[in-house]
Short mmCIF file of C-alpha atoms in Angstrom, two decimals:
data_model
loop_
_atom_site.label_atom_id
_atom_site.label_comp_id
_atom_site.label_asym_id
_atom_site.label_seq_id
_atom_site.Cartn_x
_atom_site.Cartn_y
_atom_site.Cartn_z
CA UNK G 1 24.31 -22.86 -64.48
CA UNK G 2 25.17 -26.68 -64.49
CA UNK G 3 23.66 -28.96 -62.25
CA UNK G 4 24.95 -32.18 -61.13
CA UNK G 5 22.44 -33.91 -59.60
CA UNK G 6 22.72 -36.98 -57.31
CA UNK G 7 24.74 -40.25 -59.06
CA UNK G 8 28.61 -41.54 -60.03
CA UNK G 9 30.75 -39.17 -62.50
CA UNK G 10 33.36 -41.18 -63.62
CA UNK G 11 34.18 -38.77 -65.99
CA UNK G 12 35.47 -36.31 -64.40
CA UNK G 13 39.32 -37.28 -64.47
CA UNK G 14 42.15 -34.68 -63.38
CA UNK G 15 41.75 -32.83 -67.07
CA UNK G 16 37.33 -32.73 -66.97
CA UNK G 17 37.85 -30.93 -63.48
CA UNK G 18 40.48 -28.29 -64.46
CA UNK G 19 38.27 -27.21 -67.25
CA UNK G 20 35.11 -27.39 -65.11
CA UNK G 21 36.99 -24.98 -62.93
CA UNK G 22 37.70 -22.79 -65.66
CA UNK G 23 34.13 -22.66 -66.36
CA UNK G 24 33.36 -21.86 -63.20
CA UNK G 25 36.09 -19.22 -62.85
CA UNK G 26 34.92 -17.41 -65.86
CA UNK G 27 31.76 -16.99 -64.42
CA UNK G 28 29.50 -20.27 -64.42
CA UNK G 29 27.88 -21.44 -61.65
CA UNK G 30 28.15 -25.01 -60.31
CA UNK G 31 25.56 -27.05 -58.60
CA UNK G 32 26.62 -30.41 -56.80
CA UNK G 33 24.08 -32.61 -55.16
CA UNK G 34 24.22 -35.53 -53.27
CA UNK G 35 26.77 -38.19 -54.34
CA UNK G 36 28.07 -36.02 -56.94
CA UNK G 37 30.01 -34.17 -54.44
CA UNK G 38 32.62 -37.68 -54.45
CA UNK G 39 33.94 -36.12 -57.86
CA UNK G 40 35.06 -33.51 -55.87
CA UNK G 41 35.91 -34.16 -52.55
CA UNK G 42 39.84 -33.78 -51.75
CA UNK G 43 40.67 -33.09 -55.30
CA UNK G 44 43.31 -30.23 -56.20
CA UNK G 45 41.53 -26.37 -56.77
CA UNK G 46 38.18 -27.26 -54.66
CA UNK G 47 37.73 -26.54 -51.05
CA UNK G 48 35.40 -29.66 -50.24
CA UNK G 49 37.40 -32.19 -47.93
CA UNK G 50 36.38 -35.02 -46.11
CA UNK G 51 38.24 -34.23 -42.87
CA UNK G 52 39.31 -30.55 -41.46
CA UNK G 53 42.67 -31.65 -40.78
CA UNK G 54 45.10 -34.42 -41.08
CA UNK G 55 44.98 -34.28 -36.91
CA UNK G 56 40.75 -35.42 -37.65
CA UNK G 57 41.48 -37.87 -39.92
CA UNK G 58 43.75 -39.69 -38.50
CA UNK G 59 41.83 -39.68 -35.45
CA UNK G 60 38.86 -41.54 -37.04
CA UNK G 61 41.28 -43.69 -38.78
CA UNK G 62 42.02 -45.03 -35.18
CA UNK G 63 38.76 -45.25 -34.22
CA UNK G 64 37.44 -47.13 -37.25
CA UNK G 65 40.55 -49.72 -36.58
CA UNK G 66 39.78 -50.29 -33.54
CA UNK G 67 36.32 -50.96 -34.03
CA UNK G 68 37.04 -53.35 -37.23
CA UNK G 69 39.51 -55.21 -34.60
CA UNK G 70 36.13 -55.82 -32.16
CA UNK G 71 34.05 -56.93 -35.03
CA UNK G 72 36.36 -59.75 -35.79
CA UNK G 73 35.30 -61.45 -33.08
CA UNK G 74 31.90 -60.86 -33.14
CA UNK G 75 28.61 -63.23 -32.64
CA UNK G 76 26.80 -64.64 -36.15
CA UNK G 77 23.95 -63.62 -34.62
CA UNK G 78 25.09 -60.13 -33.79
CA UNK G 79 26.19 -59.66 -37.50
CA UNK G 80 23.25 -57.47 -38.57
CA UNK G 81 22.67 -55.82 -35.06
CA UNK G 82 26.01 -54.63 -36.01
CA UNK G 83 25.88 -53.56 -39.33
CA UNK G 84 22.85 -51.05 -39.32
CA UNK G 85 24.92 -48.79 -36.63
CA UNK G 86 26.69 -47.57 -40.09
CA UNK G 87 23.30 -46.50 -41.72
CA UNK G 88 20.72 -44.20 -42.15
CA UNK G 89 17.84 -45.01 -43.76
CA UNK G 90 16.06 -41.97 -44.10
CA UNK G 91 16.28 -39.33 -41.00
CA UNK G 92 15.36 -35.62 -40.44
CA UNK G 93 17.97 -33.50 -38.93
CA UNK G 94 17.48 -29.93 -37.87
CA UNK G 95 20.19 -27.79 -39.62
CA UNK G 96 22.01 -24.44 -38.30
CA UNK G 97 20.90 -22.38 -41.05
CA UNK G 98 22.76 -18.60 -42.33
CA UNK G 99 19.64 -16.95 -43.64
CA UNK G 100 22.30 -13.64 -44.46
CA UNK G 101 23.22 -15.68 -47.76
CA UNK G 102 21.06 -15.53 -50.62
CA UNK G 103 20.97 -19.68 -50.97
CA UNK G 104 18.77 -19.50 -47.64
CA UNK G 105 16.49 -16.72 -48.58
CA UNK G 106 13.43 -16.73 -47.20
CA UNK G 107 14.52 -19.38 -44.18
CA UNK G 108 14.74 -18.55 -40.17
CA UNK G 109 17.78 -19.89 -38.96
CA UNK G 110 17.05 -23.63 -38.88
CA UNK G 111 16.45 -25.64 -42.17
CA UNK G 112 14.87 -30.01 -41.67
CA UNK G 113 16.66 -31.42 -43.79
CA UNK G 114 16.34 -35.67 -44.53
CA UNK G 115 19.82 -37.32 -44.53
CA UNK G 116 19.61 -40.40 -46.16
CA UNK G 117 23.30 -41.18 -45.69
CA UNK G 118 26.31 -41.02 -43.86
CA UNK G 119 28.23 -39.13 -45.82
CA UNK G 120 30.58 -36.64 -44.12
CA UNK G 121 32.33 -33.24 -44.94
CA UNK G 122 34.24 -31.21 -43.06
CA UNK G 123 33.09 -27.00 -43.03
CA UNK G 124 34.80 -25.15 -45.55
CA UNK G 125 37.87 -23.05 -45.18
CA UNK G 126 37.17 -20.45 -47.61
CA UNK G 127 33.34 -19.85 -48.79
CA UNK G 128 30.26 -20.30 -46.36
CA UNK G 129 28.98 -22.95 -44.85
CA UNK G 130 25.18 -21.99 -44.69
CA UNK G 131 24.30 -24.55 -43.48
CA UNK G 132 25.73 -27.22 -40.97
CA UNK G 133 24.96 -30.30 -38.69
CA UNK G 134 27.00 -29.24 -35.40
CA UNK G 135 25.37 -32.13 -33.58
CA UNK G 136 24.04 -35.23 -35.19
CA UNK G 137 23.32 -37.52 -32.24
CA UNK G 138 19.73 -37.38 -32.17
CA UNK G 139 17.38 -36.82 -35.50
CA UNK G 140 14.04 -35.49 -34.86
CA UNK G 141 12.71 -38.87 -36.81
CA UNK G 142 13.68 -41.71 -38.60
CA UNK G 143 16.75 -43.94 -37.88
CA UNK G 144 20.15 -43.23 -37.77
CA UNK G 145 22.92 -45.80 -36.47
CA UNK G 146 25.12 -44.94 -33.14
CA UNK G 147 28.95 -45.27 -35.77
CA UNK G 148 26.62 -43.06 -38.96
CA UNK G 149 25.64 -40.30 -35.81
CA UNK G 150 29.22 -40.32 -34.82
CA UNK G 151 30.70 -39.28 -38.11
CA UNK G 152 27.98 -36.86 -39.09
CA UNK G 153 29.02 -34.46 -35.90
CA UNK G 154 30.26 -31.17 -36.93
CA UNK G 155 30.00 -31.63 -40.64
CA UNK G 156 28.77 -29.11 -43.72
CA UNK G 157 25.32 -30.08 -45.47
CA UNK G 158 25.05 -26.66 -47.82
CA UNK G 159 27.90 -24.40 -48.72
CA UNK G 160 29.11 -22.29 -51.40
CA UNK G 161 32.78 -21.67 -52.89
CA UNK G 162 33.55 -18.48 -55.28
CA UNK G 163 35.95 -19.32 -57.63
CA UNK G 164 36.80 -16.38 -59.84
CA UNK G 165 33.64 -14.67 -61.56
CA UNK G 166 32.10 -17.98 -60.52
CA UNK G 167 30.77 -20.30 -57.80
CA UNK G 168 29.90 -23.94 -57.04
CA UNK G 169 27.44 -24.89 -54.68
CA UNK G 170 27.73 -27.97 -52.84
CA UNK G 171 24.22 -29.74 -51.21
CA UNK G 172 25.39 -32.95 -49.52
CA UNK G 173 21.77 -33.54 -48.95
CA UNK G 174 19.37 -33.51 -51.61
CA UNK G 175 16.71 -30.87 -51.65
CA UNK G 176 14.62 -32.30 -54.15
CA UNK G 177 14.27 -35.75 -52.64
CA UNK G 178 12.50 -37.91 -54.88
CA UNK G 179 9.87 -34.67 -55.45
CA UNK G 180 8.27 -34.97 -51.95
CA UNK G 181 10.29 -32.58 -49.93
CA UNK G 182 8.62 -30.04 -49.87
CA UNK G 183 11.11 -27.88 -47.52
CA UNK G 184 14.08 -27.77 -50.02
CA UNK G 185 12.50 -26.57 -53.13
CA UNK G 186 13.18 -22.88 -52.40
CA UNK G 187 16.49 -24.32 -51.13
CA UNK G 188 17.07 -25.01 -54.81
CA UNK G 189 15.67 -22.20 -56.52
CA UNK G 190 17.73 -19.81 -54.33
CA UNK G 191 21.26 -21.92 -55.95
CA UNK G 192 19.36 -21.47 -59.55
CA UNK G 193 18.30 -18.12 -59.15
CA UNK G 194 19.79 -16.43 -56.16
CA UNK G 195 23.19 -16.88 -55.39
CA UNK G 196 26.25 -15.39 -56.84
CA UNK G 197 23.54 -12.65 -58.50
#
């Protein structure tokens, strides 16, 4: 098992990820958490993508253009008004949870999870998407911003992808945040112990 917990891997050039795959294929079992998940987001041999289709993307291409052209003529004293509708500080989002597959043993079928970013992903082709964020308009606490809500709609938070004898495990959303929450720990231990067993 290799974990890859939240942070920047500029290591991991075109080379590092073919033999991490190989790893993986021959049996090893790959754990991604938070940011680490940029290493491997549209990258050749891994189903994680940003956007479902081409059709999606360029869609929110438009709409981010758009919006940039409305900001340009914005107030001074709108300027941080308007920046906070891209963040989320810290919010609690109720999940649609698979409790079928081993990484959500011992869950019903909704998991809290606390998004402390807006970082999207669309559900995975091939693998299972255990658990989702179909609708992230409102959180059940904390703030999120109107543009960080919009992108977050329909997008995976835990999933897994077998690769050969192997699988990774992608967790967009830490379950170990900063060792206070408490509802992800047997999140994790399920991905250490549980799945692909």
């Amino acid at each position: 098992v290799l974990i890859l917990p939240n942070g920047y891997y500029s290591m991991f050039d075109e080379e590092k990820l073919k033999d991490l795959q190989q790893w993986v294929r021959a049996g090893g079992r790959l754990i991604v958490m938070g940011n680490a998940l940029n290493s491997f987001v549209d990258k050749d041999g891994f189903g994680l993508k940003t956007y479902a289709s081409d059709e999606s993307k360029e869609a929110m291409e438009e709409k981010e253009e758009s919006y940039q052209k409305e900001q340009r003529l914005r107030r001074y004293e709108d300027s941080e008004r308007s920046s906070i509708s891209d963040y989320i500080s810290g919010s609690i989002y109720s999940l649609k949870l698979d409790n079928s597959h081993p990484l959500a043993y011992g869950y019903g079928d909704t998991y809290f999870t606390l998004k402390s970013g807006s970082s999207r992903f669309s559900y995975l082709d091939e693998g299972w998407n255990v658990a989702v964020l179909e609708d992230a308009t409102q959180p059940l606490s904390g703030f999120a911003g109107f543009r960080a809500k919009e992108k977050l709609n329909e997008t995976l938070v835990f999933g897994t992808e077998p690769m050969g004898r192997g699988e990774i495990i992608y967790m967009v959303d830490n379950p170990l945040f900063r060792a206070f929450w408490e509802n992800g720990k047997l999140l994790f231990a399920n991905a250490v112990f549980m799945v692909g067993q």
